[in-house]
Amino acid sequence: MEIKTPISAEIVQKLRVGDIVYITGEMLTARDKAHLRALEWIKSGKKLPVSFNNSVIYHCGPLVKKVGDEWKVISAGPTTSARMNASTKELLKFVDSIVIVGKGGMDIAEELKGKGVYLAYTGGAGALAANAIKRVKDVHWLDLGMPEAIWVLEVEKFGPCIVAIDSHGNSLYDDVKRKVEENFRKLLDEL
Amino acid sequence: MPTYGEVVETVVELFRKAETELGDDVIQALRKAYEEEDNEVARMNLEAILRNIEIAKEKRIPICQDTGLPIVFVELGRELCLDFSLVDAIREGVVRATQEVPLRPNAVHPLTRENPGNNIGLYMPQINVDIVEGDRLKITVMPKGAGSENCSALKMLLPSEVNKIKRFVVEVVKNAGGKPCPPIFVGVGIGSTFDGCAKLAKKALLRDVTEMNEFELEILNAINRLGIGAMGLGGKITALAVLVECGHCHTASLPVAVNIQCWANRRASAVLR
């Protein structure tokens, strides 16, 4: 299914774990440092250069190159989302609706209830992802370094992404984790 | 005798190769996983991985945006007499590779997190030198991403706990879950010292991943019964290979290190004379 940004709260609510989606429109990259600075600015009442509300946040530190006056995305797969667990929980207090794209999963099923989904994109697939990124619309906070800046990307059919945590409290990761723990306990006798 | 310029050029080309093309052994292991996996989501991820590898090679762009930290292994023939600083040449190669491949500037100061922008810094690139027989200079680069490195672990087991090694390795993989971009390669260092076993674990990842002994296959089979699957979304292939290197250790110790490597096990070597 193709979804276009801005993604309405209605569509977010409709998505269920296991659904495969392709995103067209705008995505904002944000990693550890961008999350921390955004929280700092929000709390001190400073206006952010971008709005996270109703946005698609992509956990990605792209490899970009400046060609003339324009930035060109070379490779841009997702980064490990779990590093942003704590800061995302905090950030979610300030948004009504959100789509997060990353890899490896997060511990935020509870906080996403009623307001957002987490989409998993194949980790390491940086070249494939760059293919779907049409251009860099803007960049903010470049002083944080290339991987940590907020890159505003225009994407076309970015995917396949799988809905791994939906807005109804379901998480594929929690299901897998339960099974893995069970399998590990069974294995223990043999190891 | 190799010259300074040759070493610089070689380092740049090795990074370009390692970042854009995976070895045949790694691709073979990934294809086999795709054939054997029956979980649909895992297959979708493996398909994306294989497509990604093709695109990267064709367009000569980095497979993954995390182009890693520059790790370099050098085998220096003892008959060689270099009239230049090998370290300086490798550093210049890394600076140029960062510009030309390009590589993402990943190396930062550990406390200030300041990024010099060229992947050069304190003890960075990491250069490991072995003095060997002969007159060859072999350079191997191994760009290592953080997602998998962050899930690695080391434990000082007791000498009486040889039978707990397997359990420790499987537990490290279990705790990593989907974070290190599975299907993974698992480098295991057993013995040596605290630092030595970590080095052995990393060196193990340089081996041909399609050749495993019985002990390694046993650990691999145990790992693949966990059900983590590609990207941690479930499936029967969690690891593609377990590679173990041993070193003699103190009679009173048993260090074990587990170095996790994502599916993109990137490395490239060249020999200069």
Coordinates of C-alpha atoms in Angstrom, one line a residue:
Chain A
M1 CA 0.0 0.0 0.0
E2 CA 1.3 3.5 -0.9
I3 CA 0.9 6.2 1.7
K4 CA 1.4 9.9 1.0
T5 CA 2.6 12.6 3.4
P6 CA 1.3 14.3 5.3
I7 CA -0.1 11.1 6.7
S8 CA -3.5 11.7 8.4
A9 CA -4.2 10.4 11.9
E10 CA -7.0 8.4 10.3
I11 CA -4.6 6.4 8.1
V12 CA -2.2 5.9 11.0
Q13 CA -5.0 4.4 13.0
K14 CA -5.9 2.1 10.1
L15 CA -2.4 0.5 9.8
R16 CA -2.0 -2.8 11.5
V17 CA 1.1 -4.9 12.3
G18 CA 2.2 -6.9 9.2
D19 CA 1.0 -4.4 6.7
I20 CA 3.5 -3.5 4.0
V21 CA 3.7 0.2 3.0
Y22 CA 5.6 2.5 0.6
I23 CA 5.9 6.1 1.5
T24 CA 5.7 9.0 -0.9
G25 CA 6.3 12.6 0.1
E26 CA 8.5 14.0 2.9
M27 CA 10.6 12.3 5.6
L28 CA 12.8 14.0 8.2
T29 CA 15.9 12.2 9.4
A30 CA 16.6 12.4 13.2
R31 CA 19.0 10.4 15.4
D32 CA 20.3 10.6 18.9
K33 CA 21.5 14.2 18.9
A34 CA 18.6 15.7 16.9
H35 CA 16.1 14.1 19.4
L36 CA 17.9 15.5 22.4
R37 CA 18.2 19.0 20.9
A38 CA 14.6 19.0 19.8
L39 CA 13.5 18.1 23.3
E40 CA 15.7 20.8 24.8
W41 CA 14.3 23.5 22.4
I42 CA 10.7 22.4 22.9
K43 CA 11.1 22.6 26.7
S44 CA 12.7 26.0 26.6
G45 CA 9.9 27.2 24.2
K46 CA 12.2 27.7 21.2
K47 CA 10.7 27.1 17.8
L48 CA 12.0 24.1 15.9
P49 CA 13.1 24.4 12.3
V50 CA 10.7 21.5 11.4
S51 CA 7.5 20.2 12.9
F52 CA 7.6 16.6 14.2
N53 CA 3.8 16.6 14.5
N54 CA 2.1 14.7 11.6
S55 CA 5.6 14.0 10.2
V56 CA 7.5 10.9 9.1
I57 CA 10.6 10.6 11.2
Y58 CA 13.3 8.5 9.7
H59 CA 16.0 7.1 12.0
C60 CA 18.8 7.6 9.6
G61 CA 22.2 9.2 9.4
P62 CA 22.5 9.5 5.6
L63 CA 25.8 9.5 3.7
V64 CA 25.4 12.7 1.6
K65 CA 27.7 14.6 -0.8
K66 CA 27.6 18.2 -1.9
V67 CA 27.6 18.4 -5.6
G68 CA 27.6 22.1 -6.6
D69 CA 25.0 23.8 -4.5
E70 CA 23.0 20.7 -4.0
W71 CA 23.2 17.8 -1.5
K72 CA 23.1 14.4 -3.0
V73 CA 22.1 11.4 -1.0
I74 CA 24.5 8.5 -1.7
S75 CA 23.4 5.8 0.8
A76 CA 20.7 6.2 3.4
G77 CA 19.4 3.1 5.2
P78 CA 18.0 3.1 8.7
T79 CA 19.9 3.2 12.0
T80 CA 19.2 1.2 15.2
S81 CA 16.0 2.7 16.5
A82 CA 16.4 1.4 20.1
R83 CA 19.0 4.1 20.8
M84 CA 16.1 6.6 20.6
N85 CA 13.8 4.7 23.0
A86 CA 14.0 7.2 25.9
S87 CA 14.0 10.4 23.8
T88 CA 11.1 9.2 21.6
K89 CA 8.9 8.5 24.6
E90 CA 9.6 12.0 25.7
L91 CA 9.0 13.5 22.3
L92 CA 5.7 11.6 21.8
K93 CA 4.2 13.7 24.6
F94 CA 4.4 16.7 22.3
V95 CA 2.9 15.2 19.1
D96 CA -0.6 14.1 18.2
S97 CA 0.2 11.9 15.2
I98 CA 3.5 10.5 13.9
V99 CA 5.1 7.8 11.7
I100 CA 8.5 6.5 12.7
V101 CA 10.7 4.6 10.3
G102 CA 13.8 2.7 11.5
K103 CA 15.2 -0.8 12.1
G104 CA 15.6 -3.2 14.9
G105 CA 12.4 -2.1 16.8
M106 CA 11.6 0.0 19.8
D107 CA 10.2 -0.3 23.2
I108 CA 7.3 2.2 22.6
A109 CA 4.2 0.2 21.9
E110 CA 2.4 1.8 24.8
E111 CA 3.4 5.4 24.0
L112 CA 2.4 5.0 20.3
K113 CA -1.1 3.9 21.2
G114 CA -3.7 6.1 19.5
K115 CA -1.0 8.3 17.9
G116 CA 1.6 6.6 15.8
V117 CA 3.1 3.6 14.1
Y118 CA 6.6 2.3 13.8
L119 CA 7.7 1.0 10.4
A120 CA 10.7 -1.3 9.9
Y121 CA 12.9 -0.9 6.8
T122 CA 15.6 -3.3 6.0
G123 CA 18.8 -2.4 7.9
G124 CA 21.9 -2.0 5.8
A125 CA 19.9 -1.4 2.6
G126 CA 21.4 2.0 2.1
A127 CA 21.8 1.9 -1.6
L128 CA 18.2 0.6 -2.1
A129 CA 16.9 3.4 0.2
A130 CA 18.8 6.1 -1.7
N131 CA 17.1 4.9 -4.9
A132 CA 13.8 6.0 -3.5
I133 CA 15.1 9.4 -2.2
K134 CA 14.5 11.9 -5.0
R135 CA 16.2 14.9 -3.4
V136 CA 17.3 16.8 -0.3
K137 CA 14.8 19.5 0.3
D138 CA 16.6 21.1 3.2
V139 CA 19.0 20.4 6.0
H140 CA 18.9 21.7 9.6
W141 CA 21.4 21.5 12.5
L142 CA 24.3 20.5 10.3
D143 CA 26.5 21.6 13.2
L144 CA 25.6 18.2 14.8
G145 CA 27.6 16.5 12.1
M146 CA 26.4 14.8 8.8
P147 CA 24.9 11.7 10.4
E148 CA 23.1 13.6 13.2
A149 CA 21.6 16.6 11.3
I150 CA 18.0 16.8 10.3
W151 CA 17.7 16.1 6.6
V152 CA 14.4 16.9 4.9
L153 CA 14.1 14.3 2.2
E154 CA 11.7 14.0 -0.7
V155 CA 10.9 10.3 -1.3
E156 CA 9.0 8.3 -3.8
K157 CA 7.6 4.8 -3.0
F158 CA 10.1 4.4 -0.1
G159 CA 9.9 0.8 0.9
P160 CA 9.0 -2.0 1.4
C161 CA 8.4 -0.9 5.1
I162 CA 6.5 -3.3 7.4
V163 CA 4.3 -2.0 10.1
A164 CA 6.1 -3.5 13.1
I165 CA 4.3 -1.5 15.9
D166 CA 0.8 -0.2 15.3
S167 CA -1.2 2.4 17.1
H168 CA -3.3 -0.3 18.9
G169 CA -0.5 -1.6 21.1
N170 CA 0.6 -4.5 18.9
S171 CA 4.3 -5.0 18.3
L172 CA 5.9 -7.7 16.1
Y173 CA 9.0 -7.3 18.1
D174 CA 7.3 -8.1 21.4
D175 CA 5.8 -11.3 19.8
V176 CA 9.2 -12.4 18.5
K177 CA 10.9 -11.5 21.8
R178 CA 8.5 -13.7 23.7
K179 CA 9.1 -16.6 21.4
V180 CA 12.9 -16.1 21.4
E181 CA 13.0 -16.1 25.2
E182 CA 10.9 -19.3 25.2
N183 CA 13.2 -20.9 22.6
F184 CA 16.3 -19.9 24.7
R185 CA 14.9 -21.5 27.8
K186 CA 14.4 -24.7 25.9
L187 CA 17.9 -24.5 24.5
L188 CA 19.5 -24.0 27.9
D189 CA 19.4 -27.6 28.9
E190 CA 21.4 -28.5 25.8
L191 CA 24.0 -25.7 26.0
Chain B
M1 CA 59.5 -2.1 -2.3
P2 CA 56.1 -0.4 -2.0
T3 CA 56.0 3.4 -2.0
Y4 CA 54.1 5.9 0.2
G5 CA 51.9 6.8 -2.8
E6 CA 51.1 3.1 -3.6
V7 CA 50.0 2.5 0.0
V8 CA 47.7 5.6 0.0
E9 CA 46.2 4.6 -3.4
T10 CA 45.7 1.0 -2.2
V11 CA 44.0 2.0 1.0
V12 CA 41.6 4.2 -1.0
E13 CA 40.8 1.5 -3.5
L14 CA 40.4 -1.2 -0.7
F15 CA 37.8 1.0 1.1
R16 CA 36.0 1.6 -2.2
K17 CA 35.9 -2.1 -2.9
A18 CA 34.9 -3.1 0.7
E19 CA 32.1 -0.5 0.9
T20 CA 30.6 -1.3 -2.5
E21 CA 31.0 -5.0 -3.1
L22 CA 30.7 -7.9 -0.7
G23 CA 32.9 -11.0 -1.0
D24 CA 31.5 -14.1 -2.9
D25 CA 31.5 -16.1 0.4
V26 CA 29.2 -13.5 2.1
I27 CA 26.8 -13.3 -0.9
Q28 CA 26.7 -17.1 -1.1
A29 CA 25.7 -17.3 2.6
L30 CA 23.0 -14.7 2.1
R31 CA 21.6 -16.4 -1.0
K32 CA 21.5 -19.7 0.9
A33 CA 19.6 -18.0 3.7
Y34 CA 17.1 -16.6 1.2
E35 CA 16.5 -20.1 -0.2
E36 CA 16.2 -21.8 3.2
E37 CA 14.0 -19.2 5.0
D38 CA 10.3 -19.8 5.0
N39 CA 9.1 -16.8 7.1
E40 CA 7.6 -14.3 4.6
V41 CA 8.7 -11.1 6.4
A42 CA 12.2 -12.5 6.7
R43 CA 12.3 -13.4 3.0
M44 CA 11.1 -9.9 2.1
N45 CA 14.0 -8.4 4.1
L46 CA 16.5 -10.9 2.6
E47 CA 15.3 -10.0 -0.9
A48 CA 15.8 -6.3 -0.1
I49 CA 19.3 -7.1 1.1
L50 CA 20.2 -9.0 -2.1
R51 CA 18.8 -6.2 -4.3
N52 CA 20.6 -3.6 -2.3
I53 CA 23.9 -5.5 -2.9
E54 CA 23.3 -5.5 -6.6
I55 CA 22.5 -1.8 -6.7
A56 CA 25.5 -0.9 -4.7
K57 CA 27.9 -2.9 -6.9
E58 CA 26.3 -1.6 -10.1
K59 CA 26.3 2.1 -9.1
R60 CA 29.5 1.8 -7.0
I61 CA 28.0 3.3 -4.0
P62 CA 28.3 2.2 -0.4
I63 CA 26.1 -0.8 0.5
C64 CA 25.2 0.8 3.8
Q65 CA 25.2 4.5 4.9
D66 CA 27.1 3.4 8.0
T67 CA 30.4 3.1 6.2
G68 CA 31.8 2.1 9.6
L69 CA 35.0 2.8 11.4
P70 CA 38.2 2.3 9.5
I71 CA 39.9 -0.8 10.8
V72 CA 43.0 -1.9 9.0
F73 CA 45.0 -5.1 9.3
V74 CA 48.6 -5.1 8.1
E75 CA 50.8 -8.1 7.5
L76 CA 54.3 -6.7 7.2
G77 CA 57.0 -9.1 5.7
R78 CA 60.1 -8.9 7.9
E79 CA 62.3 -8.5 4.8
L80 CA 60.6 -5.3 3.8
C81 CA 62.4 -2.0 4.6
L82 CA 60.0 0.9 4.2
D83 CA 61.5 4.4 4.0
F84 CA 58.3 6.1 4.9
S85 CA 55.7 6.1 7.7
L86 CA 53.2 3.3 7.0
V87 CA 50.9 4.8 9.6
D88 CA 50.9 8.2 7.8
A89 CA 50.2 6.6 4.5
I90 CA 47.2 4.6 5.9
R91 CA 45.9 7.8 7.6
E92 CA 46.1 9.7 4.3
G93 CA 44.4 6.8 2.5
V94 CA 41.5 7.0 5.0
V95 CA 41.2 10.8 4.6
R96 CA 41.1 10.4 0.9
A97 CA 38.7 7.5 0.9
T98 CA 36.3 9.6 3.1
Q99 CA 36.3 12.2 0.4
E100 CA 36.3 10.0 -2.6
V101 CA 34.3 6.9 -2.0
P102 CA 32.8 8.7 0.0
L103 CA 32.7 7.5 3.6
R104 CA 30.4 9.0 6.2
P105 CA 32.5 10.8 8.8
N106 CA 31.8 8.5 11.7
A107 CA 34.8 8.9 14.0
V108 CA 34.2 11.3 16.9
H109 CA 36.0 12.1 20.2
P110 CA 34.5 9.8 22.7
L111 CA 33.7 12.5 25.3
T112 CA 33.1 15.7 23.5
R113 CA 31.6 13.8 20.5
E114 CA 33.3 16.4 18.3
N115 CA 33.5 15.1 14.7
P116 CA 36.7 16.1 12.8
G117 CA 34.9 15.1 9.6
N118 CA 37.6 12.9 8.1
N119 CA 37.5 9.6 10.1
I120 CA 40.9 10.4 11.6
G121 CA 41.6 10.9 15.3
L122 CA 43.0 9.4 18.4
Y123 CA 44.0 5.8 17.6
M124 CA 41.8 6.1 14.5
P125 CA 42.1 4.5 12.0
Q126 CA 42.7 1.4 14.0
I127 CA 45.8 -0.2 12.6
N128 CA 46.8 -3.8 13.6
V129 CA 50.2 -5.0 12.5
D130 CA 51.5 -8.5 12.4
I131 CA 55.1 -9.1 11.4
V132 CA 55.3 -12.1 9.0
E133 CA 57.9 -14.0 7.0
G134 CA 58.8 -12.8 3.5
D135 CA 58.8 -9.5 1.6
R136 CA 55.1 -8.8 1.2
L137 CA 52.9 -6.1 2.6
K138 CA 49.4 -7.3 2.9
I139 CA 46.7 -4.7 3.7
T140 CA 43.2 -5.6 4.7
V141 CA 40.5 -3.1 5.5
M142 CA 37.4 -3.9 7.5
P143 CA 34.9 -1.0 7.8
K144 CA 32.9 -1.9 10.9
G145 CA 29.4 -0.4 11.5
A146 CA 28.2 0.5 15.0
G147 CA 24.9 -1.3 15.0
S148 CA 26.5 -4.7 15.2
E149 CA 29.6 -3.5 17.2
N150 CA 27.3 -2.1 19.9
C151 CA 25.8 -5.6 20.5
S152 CA 29.2 -7.3 21.1
A153 CA 30.3 -8.6 24.5
L154 CA 33.2 -10.0 26.4
K155 CA 33.3 -12.1 29.5
M156 CA 36.0 -13.5 31.7
L157 CA 34.8 -17.0 32.3
L158 CA 36.4 -19.4 34.9
P159 CA 38.7 -22.1 33.6
S160 CA 36.1 -24.6 34.8
E161 CA 33.4 -23.1 32.6
V162 CA 34.6 -24.3 29.2
N163 CA 31.1 -25.9 28.9
K164 CA 29.5 -22.5 29.3
I165 CA 31.1 -20.9 26.2
K166 CA 28.3 -21.9 23.8
R167 CA 25.7 -20.6 26.2
F168 CA 27.4 -17.2 26.5
V169 CA 27.7 -16.8 22.7
V170 CA 24.0 -17.8 22.2
E171 CA 22.9 -15.4 25.0
V172 CA 24.8 -12.5 23.4
V173 CA 23.0 -13.1 20.1
K174 CA 19.7 -13.5 21.9
N175 CA 20.1 -10.2 23.8
A176 CA 21.1 -8.4 20.5
G177 CA 17.8 -9.4 18.9
G178 CA 17.1 -7.4 15.8
K179 CA 19.5 -4.5 16.6
P180 CA 22.7 -5.7 14.8
C181 CA 20.9 -6.2 11.4
P182 CA 20.5 -10.0 11.3
P183 CA 21.3 -12.3 9.7
I184 CA 24.6 -11.8 11.4
F185 CA 28.1 -13.3 11.4
V186 CA 29.4 -14.1 14.9
G187 CA 33.1 -13.8 15.5
V188 CA 34.2 -15.5 18.7
G189 CA 37.6 -15.2 20.4
I190 CA 38.4 -17.8 23.0
G191 CA 41.4 -17.6 25.2
S192 CA 44.3 -15.2 25.0
T193 CA 43.9 -12.1 27.3
F194 CA 41.1 -9.6 28.0
D195 CA 42.1 -7.5 25.0
G196 CA 43.5 -10.4 23.0
C197 CA 40.3 -12.4 22.9
A198 CA 38.4 -9.3 21.5
K199 CA 41.0 -9.0 18.8
L200 CA 40.7 -12.8 18.0
A201 CA 36.9 -12.4 17.7
K202 CA 37.4 -9.6 15.2
K203 CA 40.0 -11.4 13.2
A204 CA 37.8 -14.5 13.0
L205 CA 35.4 -12.3 10.9
L206 CA 38.0 -12.0 8.2
R207 CA 37.8 -15.8 7.5
D208 CA 35.9 -17.4 4.6
V209 CA 32.4 -17.6 6.1
T210 CA 31.4 -20.7 4.2
E211 CA 33.9 -22.9 6.0
M212 CA 33.1 -23.8 9.5
N213 CA 34.2 -26.7 11.8
E214 CA 32.0 -28.9 13.9
F215 CA 32.2 -26.7 17.0
E216 CA 31.2 -23.6 15.0
L217 CA 28.3 -25.4 13.3
E218 CA 27.0 -26.6 16.6
I219 CA 26.9 -23.0 18.0
L220 CA 25.4 -21.8 14.7
N221 CA 22.6 -24.4 14.9
A222 CA 21.8 -23.4 18.4
I223 CA 21.6 -19.7 17.4
N224 CA 19.3 -20.5 14.6
R225 CA 16.9 -22.2 16.9
L226 CA 16.3 -18.8 18.6
G227 CA 13.9 -17.6 15.9
I228 CA 15.1 -13.9 15.8
G229 CA 15.2 -14.0 12.0
A230 CA 16.2 -11.3 9.5
M231 CA 15.9 -7.8 11.1
G232 CA 14.5 -9.4 14.3
L233 CA 11.1 -9.8 12.9
G234 CA 11.1 -13.6 13.2
G235 CA 12.5 -16.4 11.1
K236 CA 14.8 -19.4 11.1
I237 CA 18.0 -17.8 9.9
T238 CA 19.4 -15.5 12.6
A239 CA 23.1 -16.1 11.9
L240 CA 24.9 -17.0 8.7
A241 CA 28.1 -18.2 10.3
V242 CA 30.0 -18.6 13.6
L243 CA 33.7 -18.2 13.3
V244 CA 35.9 -19.0 16.3
E245 CA 39.6 -18.2 16.9
C246 CA 41.5 -19.6 19.9
G247 CA 44.6 -18.3 21.7
H248 CA 46.5 -19.8 24.6
C249 CA 45.5 -18.2 27.8
H250 CA 46.6 -18.2 31.5
T251 CA 45.8 -21.4 33.3
A252 CA 43.7 -19.4 35.6
S253 CA 41.5 -17.7 33.0
L254 CA 39.1 -18.2 30.1
P255 CA 38.3 -15.0 28.3
V256 CA 35.6 -15.2 25.7
A257 CA 34.6 -12.3 23.3
V258 CA 31.7 -12.2 20.9
N259 CA 32.0 -9.7 18.1
I260 CA 28.8 -9.4 16.2
Q261 CA 28.9 -8.4 12.5
C262 CA 25.9 -7.4 10.5
W263 CA 25.1 -9.2 7.2
A264 CA 27.3 -6.7 5.4
N265 CA 30.6 -8.3 6.4
R266 CA 32.7 -5.9 4.5
R267 CA 36.4 -6.5 3.9
A268 CA 39.0 -6.2 1.2
S269 CA 42.7 -7.1 0.9
A270 CA 45.6 -6.4 -1.4
V271 CA 49.2 -7.4 -1.5
L272 CA 52.1 -5.1 -2.3
R273 CA 55.7 -6.1 -2.9

